[in-house]
JSON list of C-alpha atoms and ligand atoms in Angstrom, two decimals:
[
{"chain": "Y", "resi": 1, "resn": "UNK", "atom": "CA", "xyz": [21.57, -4.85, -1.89]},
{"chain": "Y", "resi": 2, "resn": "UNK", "atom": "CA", "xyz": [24.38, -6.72, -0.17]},
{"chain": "Y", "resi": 3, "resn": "UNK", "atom": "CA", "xyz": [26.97, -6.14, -2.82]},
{"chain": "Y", "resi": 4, "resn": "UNK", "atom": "CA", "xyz": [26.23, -2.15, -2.96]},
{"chain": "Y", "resi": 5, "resn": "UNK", "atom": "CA", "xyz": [29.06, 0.00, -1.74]},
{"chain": "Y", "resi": 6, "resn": "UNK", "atom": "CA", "xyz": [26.70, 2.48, -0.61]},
{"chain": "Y", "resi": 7, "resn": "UNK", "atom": "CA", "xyz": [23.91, 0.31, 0.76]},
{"chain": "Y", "resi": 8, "resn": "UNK", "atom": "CA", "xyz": [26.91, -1.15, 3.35]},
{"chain": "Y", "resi": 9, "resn": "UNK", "atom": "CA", "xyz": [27.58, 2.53, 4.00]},
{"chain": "Y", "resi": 10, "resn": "UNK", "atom": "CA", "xyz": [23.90, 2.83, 5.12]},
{"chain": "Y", "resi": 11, "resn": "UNK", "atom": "CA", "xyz": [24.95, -0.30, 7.16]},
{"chain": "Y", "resi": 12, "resn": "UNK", "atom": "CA", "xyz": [27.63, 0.54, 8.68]},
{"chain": "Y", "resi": 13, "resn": "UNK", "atom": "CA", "xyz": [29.64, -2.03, 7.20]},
{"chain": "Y", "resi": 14, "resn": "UNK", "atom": "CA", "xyz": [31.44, 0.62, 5.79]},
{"chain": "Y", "resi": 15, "resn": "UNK", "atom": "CA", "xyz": [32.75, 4.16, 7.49]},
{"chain": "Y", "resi": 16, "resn": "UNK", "atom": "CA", "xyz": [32.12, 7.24, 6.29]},
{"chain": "Y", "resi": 17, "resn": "UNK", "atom": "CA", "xyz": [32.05, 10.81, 7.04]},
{"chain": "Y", "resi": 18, "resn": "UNK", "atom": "CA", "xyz": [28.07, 11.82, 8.21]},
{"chain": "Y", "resi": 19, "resn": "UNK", "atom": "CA", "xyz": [26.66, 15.22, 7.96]},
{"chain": "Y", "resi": 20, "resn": "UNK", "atom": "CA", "xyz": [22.68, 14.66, 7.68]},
{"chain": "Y", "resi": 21, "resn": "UNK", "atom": "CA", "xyz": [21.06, 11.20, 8.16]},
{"chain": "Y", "resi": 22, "resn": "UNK", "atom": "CA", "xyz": [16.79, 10.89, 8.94]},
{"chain": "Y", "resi": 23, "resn": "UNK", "atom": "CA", "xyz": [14.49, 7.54, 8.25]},
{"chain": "Y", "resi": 24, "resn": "UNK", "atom": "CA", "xyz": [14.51, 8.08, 4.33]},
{"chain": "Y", "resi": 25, "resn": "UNK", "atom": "CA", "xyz": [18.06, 9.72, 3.32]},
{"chain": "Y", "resi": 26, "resn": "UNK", "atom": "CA", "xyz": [21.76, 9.57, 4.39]},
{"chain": "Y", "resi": 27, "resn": "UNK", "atom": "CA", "xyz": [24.35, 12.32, 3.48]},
{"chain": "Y", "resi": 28, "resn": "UNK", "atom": "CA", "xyz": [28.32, 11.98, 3.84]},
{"chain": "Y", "resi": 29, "resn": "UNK", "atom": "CA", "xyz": [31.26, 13.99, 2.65]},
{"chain": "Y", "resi": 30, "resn": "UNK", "atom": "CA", "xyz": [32.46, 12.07, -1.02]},
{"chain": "Y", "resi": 31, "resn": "UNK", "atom": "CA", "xyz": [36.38, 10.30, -0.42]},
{"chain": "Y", "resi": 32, "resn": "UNK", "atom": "CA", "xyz": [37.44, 11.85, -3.57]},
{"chain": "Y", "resi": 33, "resn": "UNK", "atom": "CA", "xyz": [36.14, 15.36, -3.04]},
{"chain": "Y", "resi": 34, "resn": "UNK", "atom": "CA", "xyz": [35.90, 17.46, -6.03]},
{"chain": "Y", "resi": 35, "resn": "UNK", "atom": "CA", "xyz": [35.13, 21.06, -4.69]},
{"chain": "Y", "resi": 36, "resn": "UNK", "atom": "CA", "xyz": [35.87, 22.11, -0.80]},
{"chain": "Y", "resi": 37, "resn": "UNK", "atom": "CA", "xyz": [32.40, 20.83, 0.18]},
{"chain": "Y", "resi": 38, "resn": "UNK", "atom": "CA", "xyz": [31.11, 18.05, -1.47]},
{"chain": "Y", "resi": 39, "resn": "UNK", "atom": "CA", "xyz": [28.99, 15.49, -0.17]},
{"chain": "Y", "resi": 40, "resn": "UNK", "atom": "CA", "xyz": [26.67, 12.62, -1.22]},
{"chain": "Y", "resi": 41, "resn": "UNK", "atom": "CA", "xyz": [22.94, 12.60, -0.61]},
{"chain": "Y", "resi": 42, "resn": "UNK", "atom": "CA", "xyz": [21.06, 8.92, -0.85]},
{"chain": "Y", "resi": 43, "resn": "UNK", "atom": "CA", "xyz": [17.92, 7.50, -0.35]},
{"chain": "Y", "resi": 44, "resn": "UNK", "atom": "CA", "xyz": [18.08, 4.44, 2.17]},
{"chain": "Y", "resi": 45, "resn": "UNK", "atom": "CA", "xyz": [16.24, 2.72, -0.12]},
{"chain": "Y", "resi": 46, "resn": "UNK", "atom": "CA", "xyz": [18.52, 1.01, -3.12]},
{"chain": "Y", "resi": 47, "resn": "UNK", "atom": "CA", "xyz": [17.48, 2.49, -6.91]},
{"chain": "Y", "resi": 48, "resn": "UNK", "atom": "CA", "xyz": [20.40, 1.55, -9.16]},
{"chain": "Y", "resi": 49, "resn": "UNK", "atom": "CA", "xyz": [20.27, 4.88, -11.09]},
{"chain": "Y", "resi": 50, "resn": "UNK", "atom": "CA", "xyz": [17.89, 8.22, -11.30]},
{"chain": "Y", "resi": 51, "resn": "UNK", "atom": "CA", "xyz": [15.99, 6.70, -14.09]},
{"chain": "Y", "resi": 52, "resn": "UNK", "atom": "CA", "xyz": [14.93, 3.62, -11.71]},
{"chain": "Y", "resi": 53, "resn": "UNK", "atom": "CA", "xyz": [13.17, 6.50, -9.46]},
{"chain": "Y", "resi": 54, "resn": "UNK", "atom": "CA", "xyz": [9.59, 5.42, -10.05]},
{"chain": "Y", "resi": 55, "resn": "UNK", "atom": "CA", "xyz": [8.31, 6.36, -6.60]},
{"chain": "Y", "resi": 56, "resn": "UNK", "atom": "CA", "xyz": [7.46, 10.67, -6.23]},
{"chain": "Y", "resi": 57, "resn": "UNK", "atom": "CA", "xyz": [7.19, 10.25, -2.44]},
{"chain": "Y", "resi": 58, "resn": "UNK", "atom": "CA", "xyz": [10.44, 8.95, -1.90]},
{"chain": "Y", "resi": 59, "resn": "UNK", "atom": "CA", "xyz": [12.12, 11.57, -4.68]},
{"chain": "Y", "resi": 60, "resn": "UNK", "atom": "CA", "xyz": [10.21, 14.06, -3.13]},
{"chain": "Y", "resi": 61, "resn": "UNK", "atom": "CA", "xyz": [12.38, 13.22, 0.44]},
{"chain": "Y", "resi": 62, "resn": "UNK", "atom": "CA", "xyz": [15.12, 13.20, -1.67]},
{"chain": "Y", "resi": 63, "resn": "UNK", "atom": "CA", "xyz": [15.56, 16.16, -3.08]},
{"chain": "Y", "resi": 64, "resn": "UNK", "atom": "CA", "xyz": [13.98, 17.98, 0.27]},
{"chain": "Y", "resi": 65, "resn": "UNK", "atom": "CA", "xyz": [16.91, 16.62, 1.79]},
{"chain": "Y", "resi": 66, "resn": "UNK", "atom": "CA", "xyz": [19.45, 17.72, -0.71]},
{"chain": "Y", "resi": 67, "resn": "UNK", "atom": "CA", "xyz": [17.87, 21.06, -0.14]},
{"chain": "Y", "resi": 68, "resn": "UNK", "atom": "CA", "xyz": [17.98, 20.82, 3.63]},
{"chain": "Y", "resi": 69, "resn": "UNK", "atom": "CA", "xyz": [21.19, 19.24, 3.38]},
{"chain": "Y", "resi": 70, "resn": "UNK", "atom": "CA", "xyz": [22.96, 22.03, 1.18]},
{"chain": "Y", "resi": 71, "resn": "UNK", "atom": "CA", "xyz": [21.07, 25.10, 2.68]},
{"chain": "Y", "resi": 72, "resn": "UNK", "atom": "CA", "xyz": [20.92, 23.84, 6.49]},
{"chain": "Y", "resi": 73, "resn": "UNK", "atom": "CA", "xyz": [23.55, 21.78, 7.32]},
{"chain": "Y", "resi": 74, "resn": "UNK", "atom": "CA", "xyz": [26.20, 22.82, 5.07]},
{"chain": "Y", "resi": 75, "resn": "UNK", "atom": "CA", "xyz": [25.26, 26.37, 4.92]},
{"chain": "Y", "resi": 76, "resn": "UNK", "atom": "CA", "xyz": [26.65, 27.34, 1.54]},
{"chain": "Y", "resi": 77, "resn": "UNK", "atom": "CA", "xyz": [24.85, 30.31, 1.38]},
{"chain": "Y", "resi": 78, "resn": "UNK", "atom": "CA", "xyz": [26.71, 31.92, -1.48]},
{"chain": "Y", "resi": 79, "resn": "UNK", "atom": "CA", "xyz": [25.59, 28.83, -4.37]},
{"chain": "Y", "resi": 80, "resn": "UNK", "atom": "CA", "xyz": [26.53, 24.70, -4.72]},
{"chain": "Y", "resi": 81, "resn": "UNK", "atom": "CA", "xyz": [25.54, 22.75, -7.04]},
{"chain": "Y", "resi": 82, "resn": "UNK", "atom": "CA", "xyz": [23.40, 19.48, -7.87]},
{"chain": "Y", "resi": 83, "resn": "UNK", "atom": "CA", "xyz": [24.56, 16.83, -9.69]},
{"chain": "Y", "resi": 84, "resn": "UNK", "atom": "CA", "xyz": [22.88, 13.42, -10.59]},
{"chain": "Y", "resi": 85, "resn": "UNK", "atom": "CA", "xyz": [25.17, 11.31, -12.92]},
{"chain": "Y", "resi": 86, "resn": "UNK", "atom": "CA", "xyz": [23.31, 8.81, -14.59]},
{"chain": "Y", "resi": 87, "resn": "UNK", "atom": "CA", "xyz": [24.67, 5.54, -16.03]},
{"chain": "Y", "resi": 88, "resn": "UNK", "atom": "CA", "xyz": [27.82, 5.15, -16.86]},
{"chain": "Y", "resi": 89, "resn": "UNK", "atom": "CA", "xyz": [27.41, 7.68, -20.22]},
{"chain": "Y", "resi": 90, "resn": "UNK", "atom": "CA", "xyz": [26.40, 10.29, -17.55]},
{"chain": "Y", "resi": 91, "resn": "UNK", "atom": "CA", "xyz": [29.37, 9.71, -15.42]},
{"chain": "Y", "resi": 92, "resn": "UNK", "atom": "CA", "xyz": [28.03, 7.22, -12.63]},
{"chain": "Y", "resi": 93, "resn": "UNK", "atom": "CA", "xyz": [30.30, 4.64, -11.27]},
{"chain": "Y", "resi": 94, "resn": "UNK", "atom": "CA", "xyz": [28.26, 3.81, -7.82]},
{"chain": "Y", "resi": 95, "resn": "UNK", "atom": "CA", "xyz": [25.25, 2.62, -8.84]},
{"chain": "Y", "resi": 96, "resn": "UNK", "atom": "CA", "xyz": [23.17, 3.02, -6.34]},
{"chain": "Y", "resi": 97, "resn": "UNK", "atom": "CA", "xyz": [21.21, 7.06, -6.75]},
{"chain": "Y", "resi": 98, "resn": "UNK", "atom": "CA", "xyz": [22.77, 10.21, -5.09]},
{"chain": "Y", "resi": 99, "resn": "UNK", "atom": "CA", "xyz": [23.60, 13.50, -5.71]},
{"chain": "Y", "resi": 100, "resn": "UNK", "atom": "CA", "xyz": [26.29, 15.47, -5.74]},
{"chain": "Y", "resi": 101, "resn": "UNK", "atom": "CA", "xyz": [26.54, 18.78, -3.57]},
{"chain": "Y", "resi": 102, "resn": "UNK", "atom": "CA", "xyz": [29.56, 20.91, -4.86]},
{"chain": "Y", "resi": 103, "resn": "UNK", "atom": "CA", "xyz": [30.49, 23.93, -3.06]},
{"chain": "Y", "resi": 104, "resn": "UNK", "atom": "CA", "xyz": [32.63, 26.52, -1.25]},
{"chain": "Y", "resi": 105, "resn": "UNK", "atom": "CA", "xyz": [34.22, 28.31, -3.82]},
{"chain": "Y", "resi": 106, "resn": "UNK", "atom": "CA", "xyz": [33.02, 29.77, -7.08]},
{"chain": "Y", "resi": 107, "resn": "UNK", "atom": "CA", "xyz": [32.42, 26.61, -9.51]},
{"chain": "Y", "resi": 108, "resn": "UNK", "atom": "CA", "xyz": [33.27, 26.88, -13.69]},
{"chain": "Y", "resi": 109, "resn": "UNK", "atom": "CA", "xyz": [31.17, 25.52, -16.20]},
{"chain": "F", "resi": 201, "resn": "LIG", "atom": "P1", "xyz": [29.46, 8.88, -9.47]},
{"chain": "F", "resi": 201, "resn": "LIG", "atom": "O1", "xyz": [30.63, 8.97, -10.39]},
{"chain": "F", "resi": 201, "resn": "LIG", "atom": "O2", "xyz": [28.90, 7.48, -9.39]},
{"chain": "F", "resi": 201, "resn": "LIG", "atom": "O3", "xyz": [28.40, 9.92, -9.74]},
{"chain": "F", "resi": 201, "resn": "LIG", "atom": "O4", "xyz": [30.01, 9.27, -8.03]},
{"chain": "F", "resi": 201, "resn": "LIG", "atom": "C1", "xyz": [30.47, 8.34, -7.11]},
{"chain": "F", "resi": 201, "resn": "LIG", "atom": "C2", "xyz": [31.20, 9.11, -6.04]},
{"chain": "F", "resi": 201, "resn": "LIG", "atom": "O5", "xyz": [31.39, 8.25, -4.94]},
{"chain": "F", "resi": 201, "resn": "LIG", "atom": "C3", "xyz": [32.58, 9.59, -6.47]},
{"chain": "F", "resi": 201, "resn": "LIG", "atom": "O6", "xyz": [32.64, 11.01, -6.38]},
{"chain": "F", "resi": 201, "resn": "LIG", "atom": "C4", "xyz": [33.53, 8.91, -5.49]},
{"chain": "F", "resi": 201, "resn": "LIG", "atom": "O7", "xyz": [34.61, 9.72, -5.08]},
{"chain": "F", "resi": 201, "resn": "LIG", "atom": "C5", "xyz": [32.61, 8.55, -4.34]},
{"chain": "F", "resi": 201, "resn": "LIG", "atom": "N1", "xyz": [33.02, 7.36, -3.62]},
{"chain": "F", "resi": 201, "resn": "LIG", "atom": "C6", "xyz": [33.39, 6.16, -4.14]},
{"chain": "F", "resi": 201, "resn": "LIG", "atom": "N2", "xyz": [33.65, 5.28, -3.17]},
{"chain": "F", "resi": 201, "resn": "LIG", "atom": "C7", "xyz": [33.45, 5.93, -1.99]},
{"chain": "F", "resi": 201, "resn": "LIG", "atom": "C8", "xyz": [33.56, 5.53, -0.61]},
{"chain": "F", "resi": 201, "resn": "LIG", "atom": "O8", "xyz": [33.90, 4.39, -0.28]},
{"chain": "F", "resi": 201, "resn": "LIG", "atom": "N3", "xyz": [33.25, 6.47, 0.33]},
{"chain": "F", "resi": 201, "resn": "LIG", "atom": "C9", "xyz": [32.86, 7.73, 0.00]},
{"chain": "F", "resi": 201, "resn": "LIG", "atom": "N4", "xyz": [32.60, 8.58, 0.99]},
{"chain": "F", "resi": 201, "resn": "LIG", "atom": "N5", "xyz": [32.73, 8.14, -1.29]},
{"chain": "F", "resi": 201, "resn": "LIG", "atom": "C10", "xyz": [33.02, 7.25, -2.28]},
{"chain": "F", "resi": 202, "resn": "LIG", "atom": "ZN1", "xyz": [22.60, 0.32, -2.72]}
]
């Protein structure tokens, strides 16, 4: 999608900060961070929002890599958390899918 702020991330066309990229997913530390780790997880492929996920391969990548990317390359063995906001009641301003990983210090309700 040419006018997605996270597809021209994918691209290139815009920087940001990788920690975990393979054929399916990209990963990379949020601008606004909310906790002392957080970082983005997306498919390559552009759904607008978690409820446009009609494809169990791809999710299945997906959330393998938010586990790989939280447990393996981040490391945050004491707990994170997973967040999906989903339209804009849920929270979500980007809208193409990712998850939040939140971590590196004990997180309140
Ligand atoms: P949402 O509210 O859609 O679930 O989360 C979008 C997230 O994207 C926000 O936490 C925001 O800080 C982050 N974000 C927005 N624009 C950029 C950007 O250009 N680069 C990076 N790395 N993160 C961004
Ligand atoms: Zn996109």
């Amino acid at each position: 999608m040419s006018d997605c702020l996270f597809c021209k991330i994918i691209q290139g066309e815009i920087p940001a900060d990788r920690v975990y990229e393979d054929d399916d997913v990209l990963a990379f530390k949020d601008i606004h961070p909310k906790a002392p780790t957080h970082v983005l997880v997306i498919p390559k492929a552009h759904y607008s929002t978690f409820s446009d996920m009609d494809d169990a391969a791809v999710m299945g990548r997906f959330m393998c890599a938010v586990q790989h990317v939280a447990d393996g390359v981040l490391q945050l063995q004491s707990g994170f958390r997973i967040v999906i906001n989903v339209r804009a009641g849920g929270g979500q301003e980007v809208f193409h899918l990712h998850a939040h990983i939140l971590g590196g210090k004990k997180l309140p309700f």
